[in-house]
Short mmCIF file of C-alpha atoms and ligand atoms in Angstrom, two decimals:
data_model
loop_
_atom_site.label_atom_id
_atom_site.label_comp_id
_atom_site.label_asym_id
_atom_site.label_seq_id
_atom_site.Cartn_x
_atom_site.Cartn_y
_atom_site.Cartn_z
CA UNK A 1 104.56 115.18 81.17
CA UNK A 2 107.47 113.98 82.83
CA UNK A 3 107.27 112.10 86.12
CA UNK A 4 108.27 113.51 88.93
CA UNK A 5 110.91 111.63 91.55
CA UNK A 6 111.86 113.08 94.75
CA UNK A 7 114.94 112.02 96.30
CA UNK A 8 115.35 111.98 100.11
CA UNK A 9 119.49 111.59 100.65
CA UNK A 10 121.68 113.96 102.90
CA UNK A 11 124.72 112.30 101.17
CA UNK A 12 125.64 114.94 98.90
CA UNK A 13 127.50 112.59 96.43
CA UNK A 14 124.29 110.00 96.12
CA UNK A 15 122.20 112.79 95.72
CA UNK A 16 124.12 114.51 93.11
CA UNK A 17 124.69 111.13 91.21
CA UNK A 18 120.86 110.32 91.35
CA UNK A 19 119.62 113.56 90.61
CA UNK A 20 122.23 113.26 87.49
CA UNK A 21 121.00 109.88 86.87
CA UNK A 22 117.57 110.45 86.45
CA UNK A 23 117.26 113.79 85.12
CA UNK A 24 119.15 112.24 81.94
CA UNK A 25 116.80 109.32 82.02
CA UNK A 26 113.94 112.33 81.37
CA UNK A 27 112.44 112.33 84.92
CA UNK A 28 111.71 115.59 86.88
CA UNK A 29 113.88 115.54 89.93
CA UNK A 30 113.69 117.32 93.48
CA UNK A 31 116.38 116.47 95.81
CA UNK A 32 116.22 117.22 99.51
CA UNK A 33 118.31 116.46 102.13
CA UNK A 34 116.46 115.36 105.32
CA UNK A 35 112.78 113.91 106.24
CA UNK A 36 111.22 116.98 107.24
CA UNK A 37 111.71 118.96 103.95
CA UNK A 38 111.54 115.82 102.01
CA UNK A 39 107.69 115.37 103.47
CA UNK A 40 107.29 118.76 102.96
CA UNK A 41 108.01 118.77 99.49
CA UNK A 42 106.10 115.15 98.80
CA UNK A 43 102.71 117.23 100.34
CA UNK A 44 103.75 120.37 98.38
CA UNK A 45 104.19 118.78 94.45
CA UNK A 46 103.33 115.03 94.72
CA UNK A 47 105.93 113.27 92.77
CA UNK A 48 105.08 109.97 91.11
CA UNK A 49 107.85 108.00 93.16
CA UNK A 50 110.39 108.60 96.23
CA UNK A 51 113.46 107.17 96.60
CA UNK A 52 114.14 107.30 100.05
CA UNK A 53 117.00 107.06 101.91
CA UNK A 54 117.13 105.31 105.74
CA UNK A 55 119.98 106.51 107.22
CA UNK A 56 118.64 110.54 107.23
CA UNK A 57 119.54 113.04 110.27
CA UNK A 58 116.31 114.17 112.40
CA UNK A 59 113.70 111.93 111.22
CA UNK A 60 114.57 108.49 109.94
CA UNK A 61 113.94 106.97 106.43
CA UNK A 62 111.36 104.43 107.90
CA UNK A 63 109.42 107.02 109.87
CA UNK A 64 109.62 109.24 107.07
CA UNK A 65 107.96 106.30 104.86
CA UNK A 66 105.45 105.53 107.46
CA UNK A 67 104.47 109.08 107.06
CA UNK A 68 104.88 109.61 103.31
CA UNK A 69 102.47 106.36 103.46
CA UNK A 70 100.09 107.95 105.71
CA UNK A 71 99.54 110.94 103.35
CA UNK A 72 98.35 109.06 100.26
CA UNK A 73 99.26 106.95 96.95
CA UNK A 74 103.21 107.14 95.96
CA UNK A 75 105.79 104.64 95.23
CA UNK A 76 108.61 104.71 97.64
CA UNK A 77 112.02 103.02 97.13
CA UNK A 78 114.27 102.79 99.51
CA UNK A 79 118.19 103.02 100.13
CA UNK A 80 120.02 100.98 102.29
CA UNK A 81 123.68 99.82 103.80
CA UNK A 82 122.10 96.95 105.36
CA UNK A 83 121.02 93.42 103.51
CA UNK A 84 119.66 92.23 106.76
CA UNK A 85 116.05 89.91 106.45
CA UNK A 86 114.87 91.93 109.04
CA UNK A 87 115.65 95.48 107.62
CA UNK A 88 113.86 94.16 104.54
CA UNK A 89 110.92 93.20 106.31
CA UNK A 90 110.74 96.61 108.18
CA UNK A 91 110.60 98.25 104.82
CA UNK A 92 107.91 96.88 103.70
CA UNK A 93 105.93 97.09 106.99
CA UNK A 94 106.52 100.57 107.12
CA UNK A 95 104.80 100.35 103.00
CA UNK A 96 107.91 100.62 101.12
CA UNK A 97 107.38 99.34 97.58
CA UNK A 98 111.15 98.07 96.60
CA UNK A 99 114.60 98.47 98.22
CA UNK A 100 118.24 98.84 96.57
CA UNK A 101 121.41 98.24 98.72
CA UNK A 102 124.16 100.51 98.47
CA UNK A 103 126.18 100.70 97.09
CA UNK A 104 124.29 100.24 94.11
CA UNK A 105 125.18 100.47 90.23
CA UNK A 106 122.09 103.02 88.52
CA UNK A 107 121.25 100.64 86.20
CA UNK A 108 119.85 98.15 89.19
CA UNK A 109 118.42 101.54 90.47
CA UNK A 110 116.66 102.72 87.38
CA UNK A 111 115.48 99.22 86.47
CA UNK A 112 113.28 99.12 90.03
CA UNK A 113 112.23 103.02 89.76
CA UNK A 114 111.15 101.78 86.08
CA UNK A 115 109.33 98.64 87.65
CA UNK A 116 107.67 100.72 89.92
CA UNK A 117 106.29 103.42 88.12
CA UNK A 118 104.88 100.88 85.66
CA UNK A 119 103.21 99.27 88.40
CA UNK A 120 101.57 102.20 90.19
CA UNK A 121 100.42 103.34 86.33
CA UNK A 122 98.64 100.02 85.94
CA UNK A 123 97.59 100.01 89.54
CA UNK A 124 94.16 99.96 88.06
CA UNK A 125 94.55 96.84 86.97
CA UNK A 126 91.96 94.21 88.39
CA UNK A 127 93.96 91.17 87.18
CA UNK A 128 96.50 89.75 89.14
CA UNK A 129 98.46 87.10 87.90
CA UNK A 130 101.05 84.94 89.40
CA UNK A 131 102.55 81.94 87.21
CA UNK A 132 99.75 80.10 86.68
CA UNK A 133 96.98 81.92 88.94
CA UNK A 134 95.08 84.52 88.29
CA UNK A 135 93.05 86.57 90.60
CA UNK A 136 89.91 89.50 89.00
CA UNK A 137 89.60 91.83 91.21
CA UNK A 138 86.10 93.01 89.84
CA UNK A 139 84.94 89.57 89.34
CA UNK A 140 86.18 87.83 91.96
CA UNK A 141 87.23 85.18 90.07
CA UNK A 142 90.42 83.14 90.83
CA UNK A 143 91.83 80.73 88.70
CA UNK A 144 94.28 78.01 88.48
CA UNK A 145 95.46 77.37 84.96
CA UNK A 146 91.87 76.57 83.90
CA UNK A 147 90.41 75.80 86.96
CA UNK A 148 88.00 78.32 88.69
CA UNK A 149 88.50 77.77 92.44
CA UNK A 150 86.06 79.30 94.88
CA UNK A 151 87.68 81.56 98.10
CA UNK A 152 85.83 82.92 101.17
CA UNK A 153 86.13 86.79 101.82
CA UNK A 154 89.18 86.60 103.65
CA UNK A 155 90.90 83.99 101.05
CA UNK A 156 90.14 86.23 98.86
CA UNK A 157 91.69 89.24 100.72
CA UNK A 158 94.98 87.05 101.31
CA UNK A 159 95.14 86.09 98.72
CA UNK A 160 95.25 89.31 96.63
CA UNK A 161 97.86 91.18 98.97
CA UNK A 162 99.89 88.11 97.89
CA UNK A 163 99.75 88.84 94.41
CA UNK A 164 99.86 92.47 94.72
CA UNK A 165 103.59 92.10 96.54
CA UNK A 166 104.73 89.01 94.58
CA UNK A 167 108.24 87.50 95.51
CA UNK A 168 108.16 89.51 99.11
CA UNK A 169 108.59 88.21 102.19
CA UNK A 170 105.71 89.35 103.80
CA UNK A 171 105.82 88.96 107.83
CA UNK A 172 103.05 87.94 109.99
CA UNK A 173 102.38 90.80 111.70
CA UNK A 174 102.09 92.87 108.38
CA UNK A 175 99.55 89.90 107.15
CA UNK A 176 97.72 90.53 110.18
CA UNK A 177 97.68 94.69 110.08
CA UNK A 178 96.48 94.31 106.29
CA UNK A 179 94.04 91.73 106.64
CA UNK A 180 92.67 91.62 110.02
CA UNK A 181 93.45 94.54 111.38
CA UNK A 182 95.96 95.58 113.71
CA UNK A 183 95.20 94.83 117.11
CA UNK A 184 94.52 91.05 115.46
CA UNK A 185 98.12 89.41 115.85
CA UNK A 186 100.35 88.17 118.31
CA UNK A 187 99.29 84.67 120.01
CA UNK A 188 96.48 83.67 117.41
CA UNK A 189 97.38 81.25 114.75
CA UNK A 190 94.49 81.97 112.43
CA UNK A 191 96.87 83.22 109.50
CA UNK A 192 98.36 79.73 109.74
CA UNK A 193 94.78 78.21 109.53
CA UNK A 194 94.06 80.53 106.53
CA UNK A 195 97.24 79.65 104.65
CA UNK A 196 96.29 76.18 104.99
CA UNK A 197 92.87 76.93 103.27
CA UNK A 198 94.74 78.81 101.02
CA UNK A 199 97.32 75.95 99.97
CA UNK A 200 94.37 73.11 100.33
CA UNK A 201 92.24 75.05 97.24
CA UNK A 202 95.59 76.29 95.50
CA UNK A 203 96.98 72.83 95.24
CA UNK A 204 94.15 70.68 95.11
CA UNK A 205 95.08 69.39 91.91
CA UNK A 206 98.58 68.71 92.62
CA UNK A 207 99.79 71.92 91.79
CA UNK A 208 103.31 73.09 92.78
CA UNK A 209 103.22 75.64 95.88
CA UNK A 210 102.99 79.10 95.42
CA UNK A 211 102.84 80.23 99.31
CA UNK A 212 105.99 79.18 100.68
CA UNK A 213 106.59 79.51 104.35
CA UNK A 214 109.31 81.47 105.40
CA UNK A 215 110.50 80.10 108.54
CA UNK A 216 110.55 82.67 111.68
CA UNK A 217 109.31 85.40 109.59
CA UNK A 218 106.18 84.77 107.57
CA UNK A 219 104.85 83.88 104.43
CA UNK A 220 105.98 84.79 100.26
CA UNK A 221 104.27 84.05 97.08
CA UNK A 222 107.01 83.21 94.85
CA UNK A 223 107.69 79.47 92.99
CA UNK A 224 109.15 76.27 95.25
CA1 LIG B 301 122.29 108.73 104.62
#
């Protein structure tokens, strides 16, 4: 059965190209033009993936992916004009999966919907890996090329939403609404003392970094 994309755009032209776009790619697609009939239709038929634009009339893109989030599983892209750190980092605290900046060629745009959809069908998966670290979800085992290094609970727990959003900047506060909860953050600094665990066991045998800081913003997994 095909899978199903819905397309939140009130730009007539975008929509018309994506819905073009992806219908000859072989995927079943709904088009609607702003956030209220686009969460309308998501609750309706369920598609497999949204792209969703952020610039929308009524409700915004990021409150509509706040709610789209809210209302269970589903891969959301989103579209944006802006290529600011900061819009980035609201995407994904809001849960978007990916982002494309328009304007944007549909081959960049079909090669993340692709990405996605692969991910979410092996979202099942209980290995993570990550160059040379490897984290089992069902055995809680975490390796190291071939070393087996131990993690508390929490480690763990970082350490896994790392690998599930690998190359993303994640930001402190969405660190602290995933891990510890939401009404965690602000003033404490016990993220920072967790990355340092996190780094001490990662690197204890003069491995290369894998959790890089990223300064005024938070924390990625991606290579030095
Ligand atoms: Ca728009």
């Amino acid at each position: 059965m095909a899978e199903r994309i819905l397309v939140i755009e009130d730009e007539q032209k975008i929509a018309d190209f994506l819905k073009r776009g992806l219908t000859y790619e072989g995927f079943q697609v709904d088009v609607r033009m702003d956030g209220e009939s686009g969460l309308k239709a998501a609750r309706d038929t369920p598609p497999n993936l949204v792209i969703l634009d952020v610039m929308l009339p009524g409700l915004d893109g990021w409150e509509v992916c706040r709610r789209l989030r809210a209302g269970g599983p589903v891969s959301i892209l989103m579209l944006t004009a802006k290529d600011a750190v900061n819009d980035r980092v609201k995407g994904f605290e809001v849960g978007a999966d990916d982002y494309v900046v328009k304007p944007f060629a549909f081959e960049e745009l079909i090669a993340r919907v692709r990405a996605l959809l692969r991910r979410s069908r092996t979202a099942e998966d209980t290995v993570f890996r990550f160059d040379d670290l490897t984290l089992n979800v069902t055995t809680r085992e975490v390796t190291r090329g071939n070393r087996k290094i131990e993690l508390t609970t929490k480690e763990f727990d970082l350490l896994h939403f790392f690998l599930r959003h690998p190359r993303q900047v994640l930001s402190r506060e969405m660190i602290y609404d995933r891990i510890w909860g939401y009404d965690f953050g602000g003033e404490s600094n016990i993220l920072e003392v967790y990355i340092r665990y996190l780094r001490t066991k990662l690197e204890s045998n003069g491995e290369p970094r894998l959790i890089q800081t990223v300064r005024g913003v938070g924390y990625a997994l991606r290579e030095e």
